[in-house]
């Protein structure tokens, strides 16, 4: 449990990134035994100690029982990795010198599994997301989140070996492990991260309108939220002249009254766009009928209306839709707070914007809220033609927890992974501009009305990580399966020997 509690410290709001490899080192030391059941328990306890505080924001949003259930479920994946690691070590195909690689592929397979299953997965808490202030962040340019997580695991292994060497008074071996760990950490400094414009620049304004109430009550006064963003757009005129901005970005749920369906909302949005003299990319909710709703980002041109849109592809289960509603209701009446399930979009997160100043079409890579945690969704927004990444989110439900800053850490990793200037814009904060090398500028505070302006580079080159796509995770998963199968076969053979005794 100590290892899990230490790993928490690597994530925002504490953000002490060296704590992640230290936490992994403690887990490696704990899993040194050969009992799969005991190691499963230790892995699960590590997971609980990590996920309960890391996902504390879920308690703020949906209550104690869902928060606890989510944490328990996520911890089970760590227990699964611990069992797999126990079995894999029994295999003759994993000699001691290759043990770090075996642990890496098992850990990455575990992260990949919980990022995809069930209900599309939940990637929150991946080790890579703890390294936004670390030299390791640059490695995302080469291999994405999987490579960053892999290096954290290797560092943890090296620290564990160093401890064991010191315990056995093998000082030289300990120093070698520490030196290799230091060199591996510094390797990120050698990665060439370019931040310059490749296809021009855009002058962007973001509007964090704030909400009248915290928590779920923030959704109860949509007209007030819309008005806050209209006023925030007008307040941008204190920083720029009309027509000086190329684009204004509002967050998710900024206009929960769909301006495509409500004339009053349309007048407000169009008035704000006309006043600032620029199109507005805004988050809204679309109800095509009584049984469906969609979380949508629309591009509104003054005097014209909506010219392009993106619909969220990964609605959050139990937050935007309720799987198996009748089965869940006996455990929590909160399911009925979502009377209409949100449907998933089917197109990549690309919004095409006709830039008057650049005299060409510009691809805006758009992801909505938790989608920033999913590798494939952000990648498809870039490979489809996104020259900048825009993360529109609504963090009002999570109060003054670390949810928003944890999300910003993911946004920073995505910027480096795909070599794109990235914007996180929230109704209540934290909002920020992020350069293609992950550095943050113009960051806002929580639960304040704020507006910021920045000039962003447009880029169309693809990083090695973008080109590799999902292959690193798939290869790691395939190797993990092979190791587990080999370990399971070795375990069965050991059981079949009369002298082997009882092994699980």
Short mmCIF file of C-alpha atoms in Angstrom, two decimals:
data_model
loop_
_atom_site.label_atom_id
_atom_site.label_comp_id
_atom_site.label_asym_id
_atom_site.label_seq_id
_atom_site.Cartn_x
_atom_site.Cartn_y
_atom_site.Cartn_z
CA UNK A 1 0.00 0.00 0.00
CA UNK A 2 2.92 2.33 0.67
CA UNK A 3 3.98 2.04 -2.96
CA UNK A 4 0.54 3.08 -4.18
CA UNK A 5 0.44 6.02 -1.77
CA UNK A 6 3.88 7.15 -2.95
CA UNK A 7 2.86 6.90 -6.62
CA UNK A 8 -0.06 9.25 -5.96
CA UNK A 9 2.44 12.00 -5.17
CA UNK A 10 3.66 11.97 -8.78
CA UNK A 11 0.26 13.11 -10.06
CA UNK A 12 -1.27 16.58 -9.79
CA UNK A 13 -1.86 18.45 -7.62
CA UNK A 14 1.36 17.39 -5.85
CA UNK A 15 3.10 16.57 -9.12
CA UNK A 16 6.41 15.30 -7.70
CA UNK A 17 7.23 13.15 -10.73
CA UNK A 18 10.12 11.10 -9.19
CA UNK A 19 7.56 9.55 -6.84
CA UNK A 20 6.21 7.39 -9.69
CA UNK A 21 9.36 5.25 -10.19
CA UNK A 22 9.83 5.11 -6.41
CA UNK A 23 6.28 3.79 -6.02
CA UNK A 24 6.87 1.19 -8.72
CA UNK A 25 10.13 0.18 -7.01
CA UNK A 26 8.23 -0.48 -3.78
CA UNK A 27 5.69 -2.57 -5.69
CA UNK A 28 8.47 -4.58 -7.39
CA UNK A 29 10.03 -5.32 -4.01
CA UNK A 30 6.67 -6.36 -2.57
CA UNK A 31 5.98 -8.76 -5.45
CA UNK A 32 9.22 -10.68 -4.98
CA UNK A 33 7.48 -13.81 -3.69
CA UNK A 34 6.24 -16.76 -5.76
CA UNK A 35 2.65 -16.90 -4.51
CA UNK A 36 0.24 -15.66 -7.17
CA UNK A 37 -2.58 -15.21 -4.65
CA UNK A 38 -0.46 -13.24 -2.24
CA UNK A 39 0.93 -11.06 -5.01
CA UNK A 40 -2.60 -10.45 -6.32
CA UNK A 41 -3.57 -9.16 -2.89
CA UNK A 42 -0.49 -6.94 -2.72
CA UNK A 43 -1.16 -5.58 -6.21
CA UNK A 44 -4.77 -4.88 -5.35
CA UNK A 45 -3.78 -3.06 -2.15
CA UNK A 46 -1.26 -1.00 -4.13
CA UNK A 47 -4.04 -0.17 -6.59
CA UNK A 48 -6.46 0.86 -3.84
CA UNK A 49 -3.86 3.07 -2.17
CA UNK A 50 -3.24 4.70 -5.54
CA UNK A 51 -6.68 4.99 -7.13
CA UNK A 52 -8.74 6.00 -4.09
CA UNK A 53 -6.93 9.34 -3.66
CA UNK A 54 -6.17 9.82 -7.37
CA UNK A 55 -9.84 9.47 -8.30
CA UNK A 56 -11.09 11.50 -5.32
CA UNK A 57 -12.70 13.90 -7.77
CA UNK A 58 -15.21 11.17 -8.67
CA UNK A 59 -16.48 11.25 -5.09
CA UNK A 60 -17.06 14.98 -5.46
CA UNK A 61 -19.03 14.46 -8.67
CA UNK A 62 -21.07 11.29 -8.12
CA UNK A 63 -20.74 10.30 -4.47
CA UNK A 64 -18.92 7.79 -2.29
CA UNK A 65 -20.22 4.48 -3.62
CA UNK A 66 -19.45 5.10 -7.34
CA UNK A 67 -16.04 6.56 -6.45
CA UNK A 68 -15.20 3.53 -4.30
CA UNK A 69 -16.51 1.06 -6.88
CA UNK A 70 -14.47 2.69 -9.64
CA UNK A 71 -11.31 2.65 -7.53
CA UNK A 72 -11.80 -1.00 -6.58
CA UNK A 73 -12.33 -1.95 -10.22
CA UNK A 74 -9.24 -0.05 -11.38
CA UNK A 75 -7.16 -1.61 -8.60
CA UNK A 76 -8.14 -5.04 -9.90
CA UNK A 77 -6.07 -4.39 -13.02
CA UNK A 78 -2.96 -3.92 -10.88
CA UNK A 79 -3.78 -7.20 -9.14
CA UNK A 80 -4.05 -8.84 -12.56
CA UNK A 81 -0.61 -7.51 -13.55
CA UNK A 82 0.80 -8.82 -10.26
CA UNK A 83 -0.55 -12.32 -10.95
CA UNK A 84 0.71 -12.22 -14.54
CA UNK A 85 4.14 -11.14 -13.29
CA UNK A 86 4.23 -14.04 -10.83
CA UNK A 87 3.38 -16.56 -13.55
CA UNK A 88 5.71 -15.01 -16.14
CA UNK A 89 8.71 -15.32 -13.81
CA UNK A 90 8.16 -19.08 -13.70
CA UNK A 91 8.67 -19.33 -17.44
CA UNK A 92 12.05 -20.51 -18.77
CA UNK A 93 11.64 -17.92 -21.53
CA UNK A 94 12.13 -15.02 -19.09
CA UNK A 95 15.68 -15.17 -17.72
CA UNK A 96 16.71 -12.75 -15.02
CA UNK A 97 18.44 -10.38 -17.42
CA UNK A 98 15.18 -9.92 -19.35
CA UNK A 99 12.98 -9.53 -16.27
CA UNK A 100 12.67 -5.73 -16.57
CA UNK A 101 11.37 -6.11 -20.12
CA UNK A 102 8.89 -8.72 -18.96
CA UNK A 103 7.54 -6.43 -16.27
CA UNK A 104 7.32 -3.56 -18.77
CA UNK A 105 5.22 -5.45 -21.30
CA UNK A 106 2.93 -6.80 -18.58
CA UNK A 107 2.42 -3.32 -17.14
CA UNK A 108 1.74 -1.81 -20.56
CA UNK A 109 -0.71 -4.60 -21.35
CA UNK A 110 -2.48 -3.86 -18.09
CA UNK A 111 -2.72 -0.16 -18.92
CA UNK A 112 -3.97 -0.98 -22.40
CA UNK A 113 -6.61 -3.38 -21.08
CA UNK A 114 -8.05 -0.95 -18.58
CA UNK A 115 -7.94 1.78 -21.23
CA UNK A 116 -10.23 -0.24 -23.50
CA UNK A 117 -12.43 -2.54 -21.38
CA UNK A 118 -15.13 -2.50 -20.15
CA UNK A 119 -17.34 0.24 -21.61
CA UNK A 120 -14.44 1.57 -23.68
CA UNK A 121 -12.06 1.60 -20.72
CA UNK A 122 -10.80 4.23 -18.30
CA UNK A 123 -7.14 5.26 -18.77
CA UNK A 124 -6.97 7.67 -15.82
CA UNK A 125 -3.88 7.12 -13.69
CA UNK A 126 -1.54 5.81 -16.39
CA UNK A 127 2.06 6.29 -15.29
CA UNK A 128 2.78 8.46 -18.34
CA UNK A 129 0.30 11.06 -17.09
CA UNK A 130 2.47 11.66 -14.01
CA UNK A 131 5.48 12.86 -16.01
CA UNK A 132 4.35 16.21 -17.44
CA UNK A 133 7.12 18.06 -15.53
CA UNK A 134 9.72 15.34 -16.04
CA UNK A 135 12.47 15.05 -18.66
CA UNK A 136 10.69 11.82 -19.62
CA UNK A 137 7.82 13.84 -21.11
CA UNK A 138 9.87 14.37 -24.28
CA UNK A 139 9.90 10.60 -24.86
CA UNK A 140 6.20 10.86 -25.72
CA UNK A 141 7.35 12.38 -29.03
CA UNK A 142 9.05 9.09 -29.84
CA UNK A 143 6.65 6.48 -28.51
CA UNK A 144 3.65 8.19 -26.97
CA UNK A 145 2.21 7.41 -23.56
CA UNK A 146 3.28 3.71 -23.71
CA UNK A 147 6.96 4.62 -23.98
CA UNK A 148 6.78 7.08 -21.07
CA UNK A 149 5.00 4.53 -18.88
CA UNK A 150 7.52 1.86 -19.89
CA UNK A 151 10.49 3.99 -18.86
CA UNK A 152 8.87 4.77 -15.48
CA UNK A 153 8.53 1.01 -14.88
CA UNK A 154 12.17 0.40 -15.84
CA UNK A 155 13.26 3.18 -13.49
CA UNK A 156 11.25 1.55 -10.72
CA UNK A 157 12.92 -1.78 -11.44
CA UNK A 158 16.39 -0.19 -11.35
CA UNK A 159 15.66 1.53 -8.03
CA UNK A 160 14.45 -1.77 -6.57
CA UNK A 161 17.64 -3.50 -7.76
CA UNK A 162 19.72 -0.70 -6.25
CA UNK A 163 17.99 -1.14 -2.89
CA UNK A 164 18.55 -4.91 -2.87
CA UNK A 165 22.18 -4.42 -3.83
CA UNK A 166 22.71 -1.96 -0.97
CA UNK A 167 20.97 -4.34 1.41
CA UNK A 168 23.42 -7.06 0.38
CA UNK A 169 26.34 -4.59 0.59
CA UNK A 170 26.97 -4.73 -3.15
CA UNK A 171 27.73 -1.03 -3.44
CA UNK A 172 29.10 -1.18 -6.97
CA UNK A 173 25.97 -2.91 -8.30
CA UNK A 174 23.79 -0.34 -6.56
CA UNK A 175 25.73 2.55 -8.08
CA UNK A 176 25.46 1.00 -11.54
CA UNK A 177 21.67 0.72 -11.20
CA UNK A 178 21.38 4.31 -10.00
CA UNK A 179 23.66 5.55 -12.81
CA UNK A 180 21.62 3.73 -15.46
CA UNK A 181 18.42 5.17 -13.97
CA UNK A 182 19.87 8.69 -14.04
CA UNK A 183 21.00 8.27 -17.65
CA UNK A 184 17.62 6.93 -18.68
CA UNK A 185 15.88 9.86 -17.01
CA UNK A 186 18.15 12.35 -18.75
CA UNK A 187 17.59 10.69 -22.13
CA UNK A 188 14.50 12.79 -22.65
CA UNK A 189 16.71 15.87 -22.83
CA UNK A 190 18.21 14.50 -26.06
CA UNK A 191 14.87 14.35 -27.89
CA UNK A 192 14.60 17.22 -30.42
CA UNK A 193 11.26 18.90 -29.79
CA UNK A 194 10.33 21.49 -32.39
CA UNK A 195 7.82 24.20 -31.52
CA UNK A 196 7.92 26.40 -34.62
CA UNK A 197 5.06 27.03 -37.02
CA UNK A 198 5.00 24.87 -40.15
CA UNK A 199 1.76 25.98 -41.82
CA UNK A 200 1.25 29.42 -40.34
CA UNK A 201 -0.04 30.78 -37.05
CA UNK A 202 -3.43 31.59 -35.56
CA UNK A 203 -4.40 34.17 -32.98
CA UNK A 204 -6.77 32.40 -30.56
CA UNK A 205 -8.84 33.68 -27.69
CA UNK A 206 -10.27 31.36 -25.04
CA UNK A 207 -13.22 32.14 -22.79
CA UNK A 208 -13.62 30.51 -19.38
CA UNK A 209 -17.06 31.77 -18.45
CA UNK A 210 -17.41 30.11 -15.03
CA UNK A 211 -20.69 28.74 -13.60
CA UNK A 212 -23.08 30.04 -10.95
CA UNK A 213 -22.98 26.85 -8.85
CA UNK A 214 -20.45 24.10 -8.21
CA UNK A 215 -21.11 20.41 -8.74
CA UNK A 216 -24.05 18.97 -10.63
CA UNK A 217 -25.99 22.17 -9.95
CA UNK A 218 -23.82 23.83 -12.59
CA UNK A 219 -25.93 22.10 -15.26
CA UNK A 220 -29.15 23.53 -13.85
CA UNK A 221 -28.71 27.13 -15.05
CA UNK A 222 -27.67 26.85 -18.69
CA UNK A 223 -28.82 30.33 -19.65
CA UNK A 224 -26.57 31.84 -17.02
CA UNK A 225 -23.60 29.77 -18.23
CA UNK A 226 -24.25 30.81 -21.83
CA UNK A 227 -24.51 34.45 -20.81
CA UNK A 228 -21.21 34.16 -18.89
CA UNK A 229 -19.46 33.04 -22.06
CA UNK A 230 -21.06 35.76 -24.14
CA UNK A 231 -19.85 38.35 -21.63
CA UNK A 232 -16.43 36.71 -21.51
CA UNK A 233 -16.16 36.98 -25.29
CA UNK A 234 -17.03 40.65 -25.14
CA UNK A 235 -14.40 41.05 -22.40
CA UNK A 236 -11.76 39.86 -24.87
CA UNK A 237 -12.16 43.26 -26.52
CA UNK A 238 -10.18 44.66 -23.61
CA UNK A 239 -7.17 42.77 -24.99
CA UNK A 240 -7.75 42.85 -28.76
CA UNK A 241 -9.56 44.86 -31.39
CA UNK A 242 -12.60 43.45 -33.25
CA UNK A 243 -11.38 41.18 -36.05
CA UNK A 244 -7.91 40.79 -34.56
CA UNK A 245 -8.53 37.22 -33.42
CA UNK A 246 -8.71 34.37 -35.89
CA UNK A 247 -10.74 32.10 -33.61
CA UNK A 248 -12.44 32.09 -30.21
CA UNK A 249 -12.86 28.83 -28.29
CA UNK A 250 -15.53 28.18 -25.68
CA UNK A 251 -15.51 25.04 -23.51
CA UNK A 252 -17.72 21.98 -23.37
CA UNK A 253 -21.28 22.79 -22.19
CA UNK A 254 -20.75 26.51 -22.72
CA UNK A 255 -24.05 26.60 -24.63
CA UNK A 256 -26.16 23.74 -23.31
CA UNK A 257 -29.12 25.35 -25.02
CA UNK A 258 -28.41 24.31 -28.60
CA UNK A 259 -28.14 27.50 -30.71
CA UNK A 260 -29.06 25.43 -33.76
CA UNK A 261 -32.46 24.70 -32.24
CA UNK A 262 -33.15 27.72 -30.01
CA UNK A 263 -33.43 31.14 -31.66
CA UNK A 264 -32.66 33.07 -28.48
CA UNK A 265 -29.45 31.11 -27.93
CA UNK A 266 -28.55 31.63 -31.60
CA UNK A 267 -28.93 35.41 -31.23
CA UNK A 268 -26.64 35.42 -28.18
CA UNK A 269 -23.93 33.31 -29.82
CA UNK A 270 -24.06 35.20 -33.10
CA UNK A 271 -23.96 38.52 -31.28
CA UNK A 272 -20.82 37.49 -29.41
CA UNK A 273 -19.15 36.25 -32.61
CA UNK A 274 -20.06 39.47 -34.43
CA UNK A 275 -18.77 41.64 -31.58
CA UNK A 276 -15.38 39.93 -31.50
CA UNK A 277 -15.26 39.59 -35.28
CA UNK A 278 -14.26 35.93 -35.30
CA UNK A 279 -15.84 32.47 -35.48
CA UNK A 280 -16.49 30.68 -32.19
CA UNK A 281 -15.89 26.98 -31.55
CA UNK A 282 -18.33 26.16 -28.77
CA UNK A 283 -19.56 23.15 -26.84
CA UNK A 284 -23.27 22.39 -26.89
CA UNK A 285 -25.72 19.50 -26.48
CA UNK A 286 -27.87 18.40 -29.39
CA UNK A 287 -31.21 16.58 -28.97
CA UNK A 288 -32.30 15.20 -32.36
CA UNK A 289 -35.22 13.42 -30.66
CA UNK A 290 -36.60 12.60 -27.22
CA UNK A 291 -34.46 9.47 -26.83
CA UNK A 292 -31.05 10.69 -27.97
CA UNK A 293 -28.60 13.45 -27.15
CA UNK A 294 -25.12 14.26 -28.40
CA UNK A 295 -22.21 16.16 -26.85
CA UNK A 296 -21.13 18.33 -29.75
CA UNK A 297 -18.63 21.03 -30.61
CA UNK A 298 -19.81 23.40 -33.35
CA UNK A 299 -18.00 26.09 -35.32
CA UNK A 300 -20.17 29.21 -35.47
CA UNK A 301 -19.38 31.89 -38.07
CA UNK A 302 -20.95 35.31 -37.39
CA UNK A 303 -23.88 36.00 -39.68
CA UNK A 304 -23.82 32.41 -40.99
CA UNK A 305 -24.22 30.02 -38.06
CA UNK A 306 -22.83 26.50 -37.78
CA UNK A 307 -20.47 25.52 -40.61
CA UNK A 308 -18.82 22.42 -39.09
CA UNK A 309 -19.11 20.23 -36.03
CA UNK A 310 -17.61 17.34 -34.07
CA UNK A 311 -19.60 14.93 -31.90
CA UNK A 312 -17.96 13.28 -28.90
CA UNK A 313 -17.03 9.70 -29.75
CA UNK A 314 -16.58 8.40 -26.22
CA UNK A 315 -19.37 9.48 -23.85
CA UNK A 316 -18.47 8.69 -20.26
CA UNK A 317 -20.30 5.63 -18.89
CA UNK A 318 -22.36 6.32 -15.75
CA UNK A 319 -21.81 10.05 -16.27
CA UNK A 320 -23.21 10.73 -19.76
CA UNK A 321 -24.99 7.43 -20.29
CA UNK A 322 -25.91 4.50 -18.04
CA UNK A 323 -25.07 0.96 -19.20
CA UNK A 324 -27.49 -1.68 -17.88
CA UNK A 325 -29.61 1.00 -16.26
CA UNK A 326 -32.11 -1.41 -14.67
CA UNK A 327 -29.33 -3.44 -13.07
CA UNK A 328 -27.53 -0.38 -11.71
CA UNK A 329 -30.58 1.46 -10.31
CA UNK A 330 -30.90 -0.69 -7.13
CA UNK A 331 -27.37 0.35 -6.15
CA UNK A 332 -27.73 4.06 -6.87
CA UNK A 333 -30.76 6.20 -7.63
CA UNK A 334 -28.34 8.69 -9.19
CA UNK A 335 -28.71 6.86 -12.51
CA UNK A 336 -32.01 8.66 -12.99
CA UNK A 337 -30.16 11.98 -12.97
CA UNK A 338 -29.28 11.00 -16.54
CA UNK A 339 -32.75 10.59 -18.07
CA UNK A 340 -31.53 10.53 -21.68
CA UNK A 341 -28.42 8.55 -22.60
CA UNK A 342 -25.77 10.33 -24.62
CA UNK A 343 -24.96 8.72 -27.96
CA UNK A 344 -21.50 8.41 -29.48
CA UNK A 345 -20.30 10.24 -32.55
CA UNK A 346 -18.71 8.23 -35.35
CA UNK A 347 -16.34 10.69 -37.05
CA UNK A 348 -12.78 11.67 -36.01
CA UNK A 349 -12.27 14.87 -34.07
CA UNK A 350 -11.58 17.14 -37.02
CA UNK A 351 -13.31 20.46 -37.60
CA UNK A 352 -12.48 22.21 -40.87
CA UNK A 353 -12.29 25.98 -40.53
CA UNK A 354 -11.98 28.35 -43.48
CA UNK A 355 -9.44 30.95 -42.34
CA UNK A 356 -9.96 34.32 -44.01
CA UNK A 357 -6.50 35.60 -43.06
CA UNK A 358 -4.64 32.45 -44.13
CA UNK A 359 -6.86 32.07 -47.18
CA UNK A 360 -7.13 28.33 -46.74
CA UNK A 361 -8.83 25.60 -44.78
CA UNK A 362 -7.32 24.87 -41.37
CA UNK A 363 -7.80 21.53 -39.61
CA UNK A 364 -8.76 21.87 -35.96
CA UNK A 365 -8.19 18.69 -33.95
CA UNK A 366 -10.97 18.60 -31.37
CA UNK A 367 -11.46 16.28 -28.40
CA UNK A 368 -14.05 16.71 -25.67
CA UNK A 369 -13.31 16.33 -21.96
CA UNK A 370 -12.16 12.81 -20.94
CA UNK A 371 -11.39 11.96 -24.56
CA UNK A 372 -7.96 13.51 -24.02
CA UNK A 373 -7.08 10.41 -21.96
CA UNK A 374 -7.60 8.04 -24.90
CA UNK A 375 -4.65 7.57 -27.23
CA UNK A 376 -6.62 6.64 -30.34
CA UNK A 377 -9.09 9.52 -30.16
CA UNK A 378 -6.43 12.23 -29.95
CA UNK A 379 -4.30 10.50 -32.57
CA UNK A 380 -7.17 10.28 -35.07
CA UNK A 381 -7.84 14.01 -34.64
CA UNK A 382 -4.24 14.67 -35.71
CA UNK A 383 -3.90 12.09 -38.47
CA UNK A 384 -7.18 13.30 -39.97
CA UNK A 385 -5.60 16.72 -40.46
CA UNK A 386 -5.60 18.55 -37.13
CA UNK A 387 -2.93 21.27 -37.13
CA UNK A 388 -3.67 22.23 -33.54
CA UNK A 389 -5.41 20.31 -30.73
CA UNK A 390 -8.34 21.83 -28.83
CA UNK A 391 -9.50 20.11 -25.64
CA UNK A 392 -12.92 21.43 -24.64
CA UNK A 393 -13.97 20.36 -21.16
CA UNK A 394 -16.33 21.07 -18.29
CA UNK A 395 -14.84 20.49 -14.85
CA UNK A 396 -17.62 22.15 -12.85
CA UNK A 397 -18.80 18.83 -11.34
CA UNK A 398 -15.46 18.15 -9.66
CA UNK A 399 -15.15 21.15 -7.38
CA UNK A 400 -11.71 22.15 -6.13
CA UNK A 401 -10.23 18.69 -6.67
CA UNK A 402 -7.22 17.76 -8.80
CA UNK A 403 -9.34 16.49 -11.71
CA UNK A 404 -8.71 19.55 -13.86
CA UNK A 405 -4.95 19.63 -13.26
CA UNK A 406 -4.73 15.89 -13.89
CA UNK A 407 -6.46 16.54 -17.19
CA UNK A 408 -4.01 19.34 -17.98
CA UNK A 409 -1.15 16.88 -17.45
CA UNK A 410 -2.72 14.64 -20.09
CA UNK A 411 -3.12 17.62 -22.42
CA UNK A 412 0.57 18.43 -22.06
CA UNK A 413 1.54 14.86 -22.92
CA UNK A 414 -0.69 14.95 -26.02
CA UNK A 415 0.96 18.17 -27.17
CA UNK A 416 4.39 16.52 -27.10
CA UNK A 417 3.18 13.16 -28.40
CA UNK A 418 1.78 14.73 -31.57
CA UNK A 419 3.91 17.86 -31.86
CA UNK A 420 0.93 20.19 -31.76
CA UNK A 421 0.12 23.39 -29.93
CA UNK A 422 -2.74 22.41 -27.65
CA UNK A 423 -5.45 24.32 -25.82
CA UNK A 424 -7.36 23.14 -22.77
CA UNK A 425 -10.43 25.27 -22.27
CA UNK A 426 -12.77 24.62 -19.35
CA UNK A 427 -15.96 26.24 -18.12
CA UNK A 428 -14.40 26.72 -14.69
CA UNK A 429 -10.68 26.01 -15.20
CA UNK A 430 -8.00 24.99 -15.33
CA UNK A 431 -7.63 26.38 -18.87
CA UNK A 432 -4.27 26.84 -20.58
CA UNK A 433 -2.28 27.15 -23.78
CA UNK A 434 0.32 24.42 -24.24
CA UNK A 435 3.24 24.60 -26.69
CA UNK A 436 4.24 21.56 -28.79
CA UNK A 437 7.03 20.86 -26.29
CA UNK A 438 4.57 20.64 -23.38
CA UNK A 439 5.30 24.01 -21.77
CA UNK A 440 2.29 25.86 -20.38
CA UNK A 441 1.40 29.50 -20.81
CA UNK A 442 -1.60 31.65 -19.94
CA UNK A 443 -2.97 29.24 -17.34
CA UNK A 444 -6.17 30.17 -15.48
CA UNK A 445 -7.38 29.37 -11.96
CA UNK A 446 -10.37 27.30 -10.87
CA UNK A 447 -13.85 28.80 -10.62
CA UNK A 448 -12.99 32.19 -12.03
CA UNK A 449 -14.23 33.98 -15.12
CA UNK A 450 -11.21 34.56 -17.33
CA UNK A 451 -10.15 35.17 -20.91
CA UNK A 452 -6.74 34.61 -22.46
CA UNK A 453 -5.17 35.24 -25.87
CA UNK A 454 -2.22 33.57 -27.57
CA UNK A 455 -0.70 33.09 -31.00
CA UNK A 456 -0.39 29.38 -31.77
CA UNK A 457 1.80 27.66 -34.36
CA UNK A 458 0.03 25.46 -36.89
CA UNK A 459 1.84 22.23 -37.69
CA UNK A 460 1.22 19.33 -40.08
CA UNK A 461 4.27 17.08 -39.58
CA UNK A 462 3.71 13.76 -37.83
CA UNK A 463 5.86 12.68 -34.91
CA UNK A 464 7.30 9.16 -34.64
CA UNK A 465 4.70 8.45 -31.95
CA UNK A 466 1.86 9.54 -34.22
CA UNK A 467 3.17 7.38 -37.06
CA UNK A 468 3.62 4.35 -34.80
CA UNK A 469 0.04 4.64 -33.67
CA UNK A 470 -1.20 1.76 -31.54
CA UNK A 471 1.61 -0.63 -32.48
CA UNK A 472 3.68 -0.22 -29.27
CA UNK A 473 0.67 -1.09 -27.11
CA UNK A 474 -0.33 -3.99 -29.37
CA UNK A 475 3.17 -5.48 -29.43
CA UNK A 476 3.45 -5.16 -25.65
CA UNK A 477 0.07 -6.83 -25.21
CA UNK A 478 1.00 -9.71 -27.52
CA UNK A 479 4.28 -10.28 -25.69
CA UNK A 480 2.46 -10.11 -22.37
CA UNK A 481 0.02 -12.81 -23.45
CA UNK A 482 2.92 -14.99 -24.59
CA UNK A 483 4.71 -14.56 -21.27
CA UNK A 484 1.60 -15.36 -19.24
CA UNK A 485 0.83 -18.44 -21.32
CA UNK A 486 4.42 -19.67 -20.97
CA UNK A 487 4.31 -19.02 -17.25
CA UNK A 488 0.99 -20.80 -16.89
CA UNK A 489 2.38 -23.84 -18.73
CA UNK A 490 5.41 -23.84 -16.44
CA UNK A 491 3.10 -23.64 -13.42
CA UNK A 492 1.03 -26.61 -14.61
CA UNK A 493 4.18 -28.65 -15.11
CA UNK A 494 5.37 -27.79 -11.62
CA UNK A 495 2.03 -28.86 -10.18
CA UNK A 496 2.22 -32.17 -12.01
CA UNK A 497 5.43 -33.11 -10.23
CA UNK A 498 4.68 -35.10 -7.07
CA UNK A 499 7.51 -33.43 -5.18
CA UNK A 500 6.38 -29.94 -6.13
CA UNK A 501 3.77 -29.71 -3.40
CA UNK A 502 0.89 -27.29 -3.63
CA UNK A 503 1.33 -24.31 -5.89
CA UNK A 504 -1.45 -22.06 -7.09
#
